[in-house]
Amino acid sequence: MLRVSELNIKGSKLKPIDSIKNISVSAFNRDYVAQNRPLLIKGGIAYWDALSLWDNEYLNRNAGHNVVDVETSRDQFEGNLFDDAEKVWMPFSRFLERLTLSEGETDYFVGSWLFPTLVADAPDIPTFKAFSMPIKRGMIMSRGGNRIALHYDWYQNMLCQVAGYKRLVLIDVTDTPFLYPLNSPVNYSPVNIQNVDWSAYPEFCHATLFHADIEPGDVLYIPTLWWHAVESVDRNIMISQSFYDTDSDLLFILKKMLALGRLNLTKKQMNDLCTVLESGLNEKETIRAVRRQVNSQSLDDVKRLFAHRQLMFKK
């Protein structure tokens, strides 16, 4: 497993994210969700039956008949951008057989909806109540030894680790200008954080990196638009509970980016956006006003940031 000291991060700052054993829903919402800050909850799902039950035999007996889509990307397993990604449909029982092959003989992993027959083993946790709009609940499983390239998601994520270990490096959305984001896919960075090409990406040294090591029973909260790279070790099972971002999330992020000067805008464009944000409108009306401003002035950085809300198309 990658050690912090092995990261070729040069001038980049590396910090642990906040870690806690217990937190109330109100404190979690106030101090982390509302502030767009990640959090590691140690032992947050230690009571789940899944931790003790989900060996391959149990999973095969209870869910093996399901047909799942399996990724076959070697690039993704090596932490690169996965141009070679393919999906193969197979019975879950067949995928479980693949997990028993020696390392290097298969680069399969699966991400699917949590099977109905397994839901009782992995019930909702109290901190889920901090979110109002769930998207999906998926099960991600691999034999380990894989790395996922630096990217961000357009939703809030609660990662619940059932088996194996993961190391994540996370970067705040406000450091996006230092990550050389791609035009396609827009939510991926070409920077390999394990071996940074400083001649190609010199500005990466200005990014602040956060790290988190998660083990069975842990829960990691990743806020919307936070960049993250993932390394998995050993037979690995994670339940990912995703939630839509809210208008307040997007406005908070936009204000952070403006305050730090991280958007490529002229002084007038910044002032015009600040005027909209300080207009006293409610959140939904403010989002609409921001959309109008972005469209009328062709503010590409803001369009890109909120592409998942189709900011450039909807009035």
CSV table of C-alpha atoms in Angstrom, one decimal, residues 41-291:
chain,number,residue,atom,x,y,z
A,41,ILE,CA,-15.8,8.4,10.9
A,42,LYS,CA,-13.9,5.5,12.5
A,43,GLY,CA,-16.0,2.5,13.2
A,44,GLY,CA,-19.1,4.2,11.8
A,45,ILE,CA,-20.5,0.9,10.5
A,46,ALA,CA,-18.7,-1.5,12.9
A,47,TYR,CA,-22.1,-2.9,13.9
A,48,TRP,CA,-23.1,-4.0,10.3
A,49,ASP,CA,-23.6,-7.7,9.9
A,50,ALA,CA,-21.9,-7.3,6.5
A,51,LEU,CA,-18.5,-7.1,8.1
A,52,SER,CA,-18.7,-10.6,9.4
A,53,LEU,CA,-21.0,-12.3,6.9
A,54,TRP,CA,-19.8,-11.1,3.4
A,55,ASP,CA,-17.3,-13.8,2.5
A,56,ASN,CA,-17.5,-15.1,-1.1
A,57,GLU,CA,-19.6,-18.2,-0.1
A,58,TYR,CA,-22.2,-16.0,1.6
A,59,LEU,CA,-22.4,-13.5,-1.3
A,60,ASN,CA,-22.6,-16.3,-3.9
A,61,ARG,CA,-25.4,-18.0,-2.0
A,62,ASN,CA,-27.5,-14.9,-1.5
A,63,ALA,CA,-26.7,-12.8,-4.6
A,64,GLY,CA,-24.8,-15.0,-7.0
A,65,HIS,CA,-27.7,-15.2,-9.5
A,66,ASN,CA,-27.7,-11.5,-10.2
A,67,VAL,CA,-26.2,-10.3,-13.5
A,68,VAL,CA,-23.7,-7.4,-13.0
A,69,ASP,CA,-21.6,-5.1,-15.1
A,70,VAL,CA,-17.9,-5.6,-14.6
A,71,GLU,CA,-15.1,-3.1,-15.6
A,72,THR,CA,-12.1,-4.6,-17.4
A,73,SER,CA,-9.8,-1.6,-17.5
A,74,ARG,CA,-6.1,-2.2,-16.8
A,75,ASP,CA,-5.5,1.6,-17.0
A,76,GLN,CA,-7.9,2.2,-14.2
A,77,PHE,CA,-6.3,-0.5,-12.1
A,78,GLU,CA,-3.0,1.2,-12.6
A,79,GLY,CA,-4.3,4.6,-11.6
A,80,ASN,CA,-4.3,6.0,-15.1
A,81,LEU,CA,-7.1,7.6,-17.1
A,82,PHE,CA,-9.1,4.6,-18.3
A,83,ASP,CA,-9.3,5.1,-22.1
A,84,ASP,CA,-9.4,1.3,-22.4
A,85,ALA,CA,-12.4,0.8,-20.1
A,86,GLU,CA,-14.9,-1.8,-21.1
A,87,LYS,CA,-18.0,-3.3,-19.4
A,88,VAL,CA,-18.7,-7.0,-19.4
A,89,TRP,CA,-22.0,-8.5,-18.2
A,90,MET,CA,-21.7,-11.7,-16.2
A,91,PRO,CA,-23.4,-13.5,-13.3
A,92,PHE,CA,-22.1,-12.2,-9.9
A,93,SER,CA,-21.2,-15.8,-9.1
A,94,ARG,CA,-18.7,-15.7,-12.0
A,95,PHE,CA,-17.2,-12.4,-10.8
A,96,LEU,CA,-16.7,-14.0,-7.4
A,97,GLU,CA,-14.8,-16.8,-9.1
A,98,ARG,CA,-12.6,-14.3,-10.8
A,99,LEU,CA,-11.6,-12.8,-7.4
A,100,THR,CA,-9.9,-16.1,-6.5
A,101,LEU,CA,-7.4,-15.8,-9.5
A,102,SER,CA,-3.9,-14.8,-8.6
A,103,GLU,CA,-3.0,-11.2,-8.8
A,104,GLY,CA,-2.2,-10.0,-12.3
A,105,GLU,CA,-4.5,-12.6,-14.0
A,106,THR,CA,-7.6,-10.5,-13.8
A,107,ASP,CA,-8.3,-6.8,-13.7
A,108,TYR,CA,-12.0,-7.0,-13.0
A,109,PHE,CA,-14.0,-5.2,-10.5
A,110,VAL,CA,-17.7,-4.4,-10.1
A,111,GLY,CA,-19.8,-1.5,-9.2
A,112,SER,CA,-23.5,-2.1,-9.0
A,113,TRP,CA,-26.6,-1.4,-7.1
A,114,LEU,CA,-26.7,-3.1,-3.7
A,115,PHE,CA,-28.5,-6.3,-4.1
A,116,PRO,CA,-31.9,-6.4,-2.3
A,117,THR,CA,-31.0,-9.7,-0.6
A,118,LEU,CA,-28.1,-7.9,1.1
A,119,VAL,CA,-29.7,-4.7,2.2
A,120,ALA,CA,-30.5,-6.0,5.7
A,121,ASP,CA,-26.8,-6.6,6.3
A,122,ALA,CA,-25.9,-3.0,5.6
A,123,PRO,CA,-28.7,-0.7,7.0
A,124,ASP,CA,-28.7,3.1,6.8
A,125,ILE,CA,-26.5,4.9,9.3
A,126,PRO,CA,-27.6,8.0,11.3
A,127,THR,CA,-25.4,10.4,9.4
A,128,PHE,CA,-27.3,9.7,6.2
A,129,LYS,CA,-30.0,11.9,7.7
A,130,ALA,CA,-27.9,14.9,7.1
A,131,PHE,CA,-28.8,14.6,3.4
A,132,SER,CA,-32.2,15.0,1.9
A,133,MET,CA,-31.9,13.6,-1.7
A,134,PRO,CA,-30.3,10.2,-2.1
A,135,ILE,CA,-29.2,9.1,-5.6
A,136,LYS,CA,-28.1,5.5,-5.3
A,137,ARG,CA,-26.5,3.0,-3.1
A,138,GLY,CA,-23.9,0.9,-4.8
A,139,MET,CA,-21.6,-2.0,-4.0
A,140,ILE,CA,-18.1,-1.7,-5.3
A,141,MET,CA,-15.9,-4.8,-5.1
A,142,SER,CA,-12.5,-5.9,-6.3
A,143,ARG,CA,-9.6,-8.2,-5.5
A,144,GLY,CA,-7.6,-5.1,-4.5
A,145,GLY,CA,-4.3,-3.9,-5.9
A,146,ASN,CA,-6.0,-1.3,-8.0
A,147,ARG,CA,-5.7,2.5,-8.1
A,148,ILE,CA,-8.3,5.0,-9.4
A,149,ALA,CA,-7.0,8.2,-11.1
A,150,LEU,CA,-7.6,11.7,-9.6
A,151,HIS,CA,-11.2,12.8,-10.2
A,152,TYR,CA,-14.2,14.3,-8.6
A,153,ASP,CA,-17.9,13.4,-8.4
A,154,TRP,CA,-20.9,15.6,-8.9
A,155,TYR,CA,-22.6,14.5,-5.7
A,156,GLN,CA,-22.0,13.9,-2.0
A,157,ASN,CA,-20.5,10.5,-1.1
A,158,MET,CA,-20.5,8.4,2.0
A,159,LEU,CA,-18.1,5.5,1.6
A,160,CYS,CA,-18.7,2.6,3.9
A,161,GLN,CA,-15.8,0.1,4.0
A,162,VAL,CA,-16.9,-3.5,4.5
A,163,ALA,CA,-13.7,-5.5,3.6
A,164,GLY,CA,-10.1,-4.6,2.8
A,165,TYR,CA,-8.3,-1.3,3.1
A,166,LYS,CA,-8.3,1.9,1.1
A,167,ARG,CA,-6.0,4.9,1.0
A,168,LEU,CA,-7.4,8.1,-0.5
A,169,VAL,CA,-5.8,11.4,-1.3
A,170,LEU,CA,-8.3,14.3,-1.4
A,171,ILE,CA,-8.0,17.8,-2.8
A,172,ASP,CA,-10.4,20.7,-2.2
A,173,VAL,CA,-12.4,22.0,-5.2
A,174,THR,CA,-10.8,25.4,-4.6
A,175,ASP,CA,-7.4,23.9,-5.8
A,176,THR,CA,-8.9,22.9,-9.2
A,177,PRO,CA,-6.7,25.4,-11.1
A,178,PHE,CA,-3.6,23.6,-10.0
A,179,LEU,CA,-4.8,20.2,-11.2
A,180,TYR,CA,-4.9,20.8,-15.0
A,181,PRO,CA,-8.5,19.4,-15.4
A,182,LEU,CA,-9.2,17.8,-18.7
A,183,ASN,CA,-11.7,19.0,-21.2
A,184,SER,CA,-13.0,15.4,-21.5
A,185,PRO,CA,-13.8,13.9,-19.1
A,186,VAL,CA,-14.1,17.2,-17.3
A,187,ASN,CA,-14.0,15.6,-13.8
A,188,TYR,CA,-10.6,14.0,-14.3
A,189,SER,CA,-7.0,15.3,-13.8
A,190,PRO,CA,-4.0,14.0,-15.8
A,191,VAL,CA,-1.8,14.4,-12.8
A,192,ASN,CA,-0.5,11.1,-11.4
A,193,ILE,CA,-0.1,11.9,-7.7
A,194,GLN,CA,2.1,8.9,-7.1
A,195,ASN,CA,4.7,10.1,-9.6
A,196,VAL,CA,4.0,13.7,-10.6
A,197,ASP,CA,5.5,14.9,-13.8
A,198,TRP,CA,6.6,18.3,-12.5
A,199,SER,CA,7.8,19.6,-15.9
A,200,ALA,CA,4.3,19.1,-17.3
A,201,TYR,CA,2.3,20.1,-14.2
A,202,PRO,CA,4.4,22.6,-12.2
A,203,GLU,CA,1.4,24.4,-10.6
A,204,PHE,CA,0.4,21.2,-8.8
A,205,CYS,CA,2.9,22.1,-6.0
A,206,HIS,CA,0.4,24.8,-4.9
A,207,ALA,CA,-2.3,22.2,-4.2
A,208,THR,CA,-3.0,21.0,-0.6
A,209,LEU,CA,-3.4,17.3,-0.4
A,210,PHE,CA,-5.4,15.5,2.4
A,211,HIS,CA,-5.0,11.8,3.1
A,212,ALA,CA,-7.2,9.2,4.7
A,213,ASP,CA,-6.6,5.5,5.4
A,214,ILE,CA,-9.9,3.5,5.8
A,215,GLU,CA,-10.3,0.0,7.2
A,216,PRO,CA,-13.3,-2.3,7.7
A,217,GLY,CA,-16.0,-0.5,9.7
A,218,ASP,CA,-15.0,3.0,8.7
A,219,VAL,CA,-17.1,5.6,6.9
A,220,LEU,CA,-15.6,8.4,4.8
A,221,TYR,CA,-17.5,11.5,3.8
A,222,ILE,CA,-16.4,13.0,0.5
A,223,PRO,CA,-18.1,16.4,-0.3
A,224,THR,CA,-19.4,17.2,-3.7
A,225,LEU,CA,-16.7,18.3,-6.2
A,226,TRP,CA,-13.8,17.3,-4.0
A,227,TRP,CA,-11.0,15.6,-6.0
A,228,HIS,CA,-9.9,12.2,-4.8
A,229,ALA,CA,-7.6,9.4,-5.9
A,230,VAL,CA,-8.1,5.9,-4.5
A,231,GLU,CA,-5.8,2.9,-3.8
A,232,SER,CA,-7.4,-0.4,-2.7
A,233,VAL,CA,-5.6,-3.2,-0.8
A,234,ASP,CA,-6.7,-6.9,-0.4
A,235,ARG,CA,-10.1,-8.3,-1.2
A,236,ASN,CA,-12.2,-5.1,-1.1
A,237,ILE,CA,-15.9,-4.3,-0.6
A,238,MET,CA,-17.3,-0.8,-0.2
A,239,ILE,CA,-20.8,0.4,-0.1
A,240,SER,CA,-21.1,3.9,-1.6
A,241,GLN,CA,-24.2,5.9,-0.7
A,242,SER,CA,-24.5,9.0,-2.9
A,243,PHE,CA,-26.6,12.1,-2.4
A,244,TYR,CA,-27.5,15.0,-4.7
A,245,ASP,CA,-25.8,18.3,-3.9
A,246,THR,CA,-28.1,21.2,-2.9
A,247,ASP,CA,-28.4,24.8,-4.0
A,248,SER,CA,-26.6,25.8,-0.8
A,249,ASP,CA,-23.7,23.4,-1.6
A,250,LEU,CA,-23.2,24.9,-5.0
A,251,LEU,CA,-23.4,28.5,-3.7
A,252,PHE,CA,-21.0,27.8,-0.9
A,253,ILE,CA,-18.5,26.4,-3.3
A,254,LEU,CA,-18.9,29.3,-5.7
A,255,LYS,CA,-18.3,31.8,-2.9
A,256,LYS,CA,-15.2,29.9,-1.8
A,257,MET,CA,-13.8,29.9,-5.3
A,258,LEU,CA,-14.5,33.6,-5.7
A,259,ALA,CA,-13.0,34.5,-2.3
A,260,LEU,CA,-9.8,32.8,-3.2
A,261,GLY,CA,-9.6,34.1,-6.7
A,262,ARG,CA,-9.6,30.6,-8.2
A,263,LEU,CA,-11.9,31.3,-11.1
A,264,ASN,CA,-10.5,32.7,-14.3
A,265,LEU,CA,-12.7,35.9,-14.3
A,266,THR,CA,-12.1,39.6,-14.9
A,267,LYS,CA,-12.5,42.0,-12.0
A,268,LYS,CA,-15.8,43.1,-13.5
A,269,GLN,CA,-17.1,39.6,-13.9
A,270,MET,CA,-16.1,38.8,-10.3
A,271,ASN,CA,-17.9,41.9,-9.0
A,272,ASP,CA,-21.0,41.1,-11.0
A,273,LEU,CA,-21.1,37.6,-9.6
A,274,CYS,CA,-20.5,38.9,-6.1
A,275,THR,CA,-23.4,41.3,-6.6
A,276,VAL,CA,-25.7,38.4,-7.5
A,277,LEU,CA,-24.6,36.3,-4.6
A,278,GLU,CA,-25.2,39.2,-2.1
A,279,SER,CA,-28.5,40.2,-3.6
A,280,GLY,CA,-30.6,38.8,-0.7
A,281,LEU,CA,-32.5,36.4,-2.9
A,282,ASN,CA,-33.3,32.9,-1.7
A,283,GLU,CA,-31.0,30.0,-2.8
A,284,LYS,CA,-33.1,28.8,-5.7
A,285,GLU,CA,-33.6,32.4,-7.1
A,286,THR,CA,-29.8,33.0,-6.6
A,287,ILE,CA,-28.9,29.9,-8.6
A,288,ARG,CA,-31.2,31.2,-11.4
A,289,ALA,CA,-29.6,34.6,-11.3
A,290,VAL,CA,-26.1,33.0,-11.4
A,291,ARG,CA,-27.2,31.0,-14.4
